[in-house]
Coordinates of C-alpha atoms in Angstrom, one line a residue:
X29 CA 0.0 0.0 0.0
X30 CA 1.4 3.4 -1.0
X31 CA 1.0 6.5 1.1
X32 CA -0.8 9.4 -0.6
X33 CA 1.5 10.8 -3.3
X34 CA 3.5 13.9 -2.8
X35 CA 3.0 16.9 -5.1
X36 CA 6.7 17.4 -5.3
X37 CA 9.9 15.5 -4.2
X38 CA 13.5 16.5 -4.4
X39 CA 15.2 14.8 -7.3
X40 CA 18.2 12.6 -6.7
X41 CA 16.9 11.8 -3.1
X42 CA 15.9 8.7 -1.2
X43 CA 12.4 9.9 -1.1
X44 CA 12.2 10.4 -4.8
X45 CA 13.3 6.8 -5.3
X46 CA 10.9 5.3 -2.7
X47 CA 7.9 7.6 -2.4
X48 CA 5.2 8.3 -5.0
X49 CA 5.1 11.7 -6.6
X50 CA 2.2 12.8 -8.7
X51 CA 1.3 16.4 -9.6
X52 CA -2.5 16.8 -9.2
X53 CA -2.9 18.9 -12.3
X54 CA -1.9 15.9 -14.4
X55 CA -5.4 14.4 -14.0
X56 CA -7.1 16.0 -16.9
X57 CA -10.8 15.8 -18.1
X58 CA -10.3 12.9 -20.4
X59 CA -6.8 11.5 -19.7
X60 CA -3.7 12.0 -17.6
X61 CA -0.6 13.9 -18.7
X62 CA 2.6 14.8 -16.9
X63 CA 6.2 15.9 -17.5
X64 CA 8.4 13.0 -16.6
X65 CA 10.1 12.8 -14.2
X66 CA 9.4 16.4 -13.0
X67 CA 5.7 15.9 -12.2
X68 CA 5.5 12.1 -11.8
X69 CA 8.1 9.5 -10.9
X70 CA 8.1 5.8 -11.5
X71 CA 6.8 5.1 -8.0
X72 CA 4.0 7.6 -8.7
X73 CA 3.2 5.6 -11.9
X74 CA 3.0 2.5 -9.7
X75 CA 0.6 4.3 -7.4
X76 CA -1.5 5.4 -10.5
X77 CA -1.7 1.7 -11.6
X78 CA -2.8 0.6 -8.1
X79 CA -5.4 3.3 -8.1
X80 CA -6.6 2.4 -11.6
X81 CA -6.8 -1.2 -10.6
X82 CA -8.9 -0.3 -7.5
X83 CA -11.3 1.6 -9.8
X84 CA -11.5 -1.3 -12.2
X85 CA -12.5 -3.6 -9.4
X86 CA -15.2 -1.2 -8.4
X87 CA -16.6 -1.6 -11.9
X88 CA -16.1 -5.4 -12.2
X89 CA -13.6 -4.7 -15.1
X90 CA -10.3 -5.9 -13.6
X91 CA -8.9 -7.1 -17.0
X92 CA -6.9 -4.6 -19.0
X93 CA -5.0 -4.1 -22.3
X94 CA -1.8 -2.1 -21.8
X95 CA 0.5 -0.7 -24.5
X96 CA 3.1 2.1 -24.9
X97 CA 4.2 4.6 -27.5
X98 CA 7.7 5.2 -28.8
X99 CA 9.6 7.4 -26.4
X100 CA 12.8 6.8 -24.5
X101 CA 11.0 6.3 -21.2
X102 CA 7.6 5.0 -22.2
X103 CA 8.4 1.3 -21.7
X104 CA 9.7 2.0 -18.2
X105 CA 6.6 4.1 -17.4
X106 CA 4.4 1.3 -18.7
X107 CA 6.1 -1.4 -16.6
X108 CA 5.7 0.7 -13.5
X109 CA 2.0 1.2 -14.3
X110 CA 1.6 -2.6 -14.8
X111 CA 3.3 -3.3 -11.5
X112 CA 0.6 -1.2 -9.8
X113 CA -2.2 -2.8 -11.7
X114 CA -1.0 -6.3 -10.9
X115 CA -0.6 -5.3 -7.2
X116 CA -4.3 -4.3 -7.3
X117 CA -5.2 -7.8 -8.6
X118 CA -5.8 -6.9 -12.2
X119 CA -5.2 -9.3 -15.1
X120 CA -2.9 -7.4 -17.5
X121 CA -2.6 -8.1 -21.3
X122 CA 0.5 -6.3 -22.6
X123 CA 0.5 -5.6 -26.3
X124 CA 3.9 -3.8 -26.3
X125 CA 4.8 -1.0 -28.6
X126 CA 1.5 0.2 -30.1
X127 CA -0.7 3.0 -31.5
X128 CA -3.6 4.1 -29.3
X129 CA -6.1 2.7 -32.0
X130 CA -4.3 -0.6 -31.8
X131 CA -4.9 -0.7 -28.0
X132 CA -8.6 0.1 -28.5
X133 CA -8.8 -2.6 -31.2
X134 CA -7.1 -5.1 -28.8
X135 CA -9.9 -4.7 -26.3
X136 CA -12.3 -6.3 -28.8
X137 CA -9.8 -8.8 -30.3
X138 CA -8.9 -10.1 -26.8
X139 CA -12.4 -9.6 -25.2
X140 CA -11.0 -7.3 -22.5
X141 CA -13.1 -4.5 -21.0
X142 CA -10.4 -2.0 -19.9
X143 CA -7.5 -0.2 -21.5
X144 CA -4.5 1.9 -20.4
X145 CA -2.3 3.3 -23.2
X146 CA 0.9 4.9 -22.1
X147 CA 1.4 7.9 -24.4
X148 CA 2.0 11.6 -24.5
X149 CA 0.1 11.7 -27.8
X150 CA 1.3 14.7 -29.8
X151 CA 3.1 16.3 -26.9
X152 CA 6.8 17.1 -27.0
X153 CA 9.6 15.0 -25.5
X154 CA 9.6 15.0 -21.8
X155 CA 5.8 14.3 -21.5
X156 CA 4.1 11.1 -20.6
X157 CA 0.6 10.2 -19.9
X158 CA -2.1 7.5 -19.9
X159 CA -5.3 7.2 -22.0
X160 CA -7.7 4.9 -20.1
X161 CA -11.1 3.2 -20.3
X162 CA -13.0 0.7 -18.2
X163 CA -15.7 -0.4 -20.7
X164 CA -15.1 -0.6 -24.4
X165 CA -15.6 1.3 -26.7
X166 CA -15.6 4.3 -24.4
X167 CA -12.5 6.0 -22.8
X168 CA -12.6 7.9 -19.5
X169 CA -14.6 11.1 -19.2
X170 CA -14.6 13.8 -16.5
X171 CA -16.4 11.8 -13.8
X172 CA -14.1 8.8 -14.3
X173 CA -11.0 10.9 -14.1
X174 CA -12.2 12.6 -11.0
X175 CA -12.9 9.3 -9.3
X176 CA -9.4 8.0 -10.3
X177 CA -7.8 11.2 -9.0
X178 CA -9.6 10.9 -5.7
X179 CA -8.5 7.2 -5.2
X180 CA -4.9 7.9 -6.1
X181 CA -4.3 11.2 -4.4
X182 CA -6.3 10.2 -1.4
X183 CA -4.3 7.1 -0.8
X184 CA -7.4 4.9 -1.1
X185 CA -6.0 2.3 -3.5
X186 CA -6.1 -1.3 -2.4
X187 CA -3.8 -4.2 -3.1
X188 CA -5.2 -7.7 -3.5
X189 CA -4.3 -11.0 -5.0
X190 CA -5.2 -12.2 -8.5
X191 CA -3.0 -10.1 -10.7
X192 CA -1.6 -11.8 -13.8
X193 CA 0.5 -10.8 -16.8
X194 CA 0.2 -11.9 -20.4
X195 CA 2.1 -10.7 -23.5
X196 CA 0.4 -10.6 -26.9
X197 CA 3.2 -10.3 -29.5
X198 CA 1.3 -10.0 -32.7
X199 CA -1.4 -7.4 -32.0
X200 CA 0.0 -5.0 -34.5
X201 CA -0.2 -7.7 -37.2
X202 CA -3.7 -8.5 -36.2
X203 CA -4.8 -4.9 -36.4
X204 CA -3.1 -4.4 -39.8
X205 CA -4.9 -7.5 -41.1
X206 CA -8.2 -6.3 -39.9
X207 CA -7.7 -2.8 -41.4
X208 CA -6.5 -4.1 -44.8
X209 CA -8.9 -7.1 -45.1
X210 CA -12.0 -4.9 -44.9
X211 CA -11.0 -2.0 -47.1
X212 CA -10.0 -1.2 -50.6
X213 CA -8.9 1.9 -52.5
X214 CA -10.3 2.0 -56.0
X215 CA -8.1 4.8 -57.3
X216 CA -4.3 4.4 -57.4
X217 CA -2.8 7.0 -55.0
X218 CA 0.6 8.3 -54.4
X219 CA 0.9 9.5 -50.8
X220 CA 3.5 11.2 -48.6
X221 CA 3.3 9.6 -45.2
X222 CA 5.0 11.6 -42.4
X223 CA 5.2 10.4 -38.8
X224 CA 7.8 12.7 -37.2
X225 CA 9.9 9.6 -36.3
X226 CA 7.2 8.6 -33.9
X227 CA 5.3 5.3 -33.3
X228 CA 3.2 5.6 -36.4
X229 CA 6.3 5.2 -38.6
X230 CA 6.2 1.4 -38.3
X231 CA 2.5 1.1 -38.7
X232 CA 1.1 3.6 -41.2
X233 CA 3.3 3.0 -44.2
X234 CA 2.8 -0.8 -44.3
X235 CA -0.9 -0.5 -43.8
X236 CA -1.3 2.0 -46.7
X237 CA 1.0 -0.1 -48.9
X238 CA -1.1 -3.2 -48.2
X239 CA -4.1 -1.1 -49.5
X240 CA -2.3 -0.4 -52.7
X241 CA -1.1 3.1 -52.0
X242 CA 2.3 4.2 -53.4
X243 CA 3.9 5.4 -50.2
X244 CA 6.6 8.0 -50.0
X245 CA 7.8 7.8 -46.4
X246 CA 8.9 11.0 -44.7
X247 CA 10.7 10.8 -41.3
X248 CA 9.2 7.3 -40.6
X249 CA 12.3 5.9 -38.9
X250 CA 11.9 5.5 -35.2
X251 CA 13.9 8.1 -33.3
X252 CA 12.7 9.2 -29.9
X253 CA 14.8 12.4 -30.2
X254 CA 12.3 13.6 -32.8
X255 CA 15.2 15.2 -34.8
X256 CA 13.1 17.0 -37.4
X257 CA 10.0 18.2 -35.6
X258 CA 7.5 17.0 -33.0
X259 CA 5.1 14.3 -34.3
X260 CA 2.1 16.6 -34.2
X261 CA 0.0 17.4 -37.3
X262 CA -0.7 20.8 -35.7
X263 CA 3.0 21.6 -35.8
X264 CA 3.5 24.0 -38.7
X265 CA 7.0 22.6 -39.3
X266 CA 5.6 19.1 -39.8
X267 CA 2.9 20.4 -42.2
X268 CA 5.4 22.4 -44.2
X269 CA 7.6 19.4 -44.5
X270 CA 4.7 17.3 -45.8
X271 CA 3.6 20.1 -48.2
X272 CA 7.2 20.3 -49.6
X273 CA 7.4 16.6 -50.1
X274 CA 4.0 16.4 -51.8
X275 CA 5.0 19.2 -54.2
X276 CA 8.5 17.7 -54.9
X277 CA 7.2 14.1 -55.5
X278 CA 4.0 14.9 -57.3
X279 CA 2.0 13.0 -54.7
X280 CA -1.7 13.1 -54.7
X281 CA -2.0 13.6 -50.9
X282 CA 0.1 13.8 -47.8
X283 CA -0.6 12.4 -44.3
X284 CA 0.9 13.7 -41.1
X285 CA 0.4 11.4 -38.1
X286 CA 0.9 12.3 -34.4
X287 CA 2.9 10.3 -31.9
X288 CA 0.4 7.6 -31.1
X289 CA -1.4 7.4 -34.4
X290 CA -4.9 8.7 -33.4
X291 CA -4.6 12.0 -35.1
X292 CA -3.8 12.8 -38.8
X293 CA -3.3 16.0 -40.7
X294 CA -3.9 15.9 -44.5
X295 CA -2.2 18.0 -47.2

């Protein structure tokens, strides 16, 4: 059982390594988002998992899909969250590196009610967060997030037996097959596909190619330093890069995907 998290802890201290730190403002209306490790530490992420697990038990939904986006620290953050979930007696299904839509798809493919996707979405490096839901196909709204915040920050999370861990290694392939088996593009298209070196770089190009699109990849290699620009279709630098590539290649269209693949800008 964790004590109520601290709002701040001194970095490089024994307390920072052993006590949960969670900034209250990270609990937003529809998801959670923090600067890591300035506003939440790994022990804080464990406490979040324990609190989320407690909430899932309240809703008879203690079975959850968990995935993470491509950032230097996302896997460590996810594993801390999983530790807390399992301590709360939740059955965890880990789909590994994933897009947010892949995690939502996995809820149906694996017949699992809940989801926790570790991602900072389109935010810049240094951010982390979790998109959550306890009953497919819906994700958390304001009341859900308020209840989770109260459990976690109030130190009301409960540990119990029954937590398990399972890895599903081929969820990305399953999702790709589902997308490409049910769709067809009648007109031959040439498309610039930009992902800002984020997670969508290993998913979007092969899916579009399987649909018959002539793909011109732009910054699709995974690189968590995001050397060109942030993977954010609202970033003017990303849109200008896509525009330039479309004009230079004679492409019909350009796609700009965000860091977890649930947002796309079109040129």
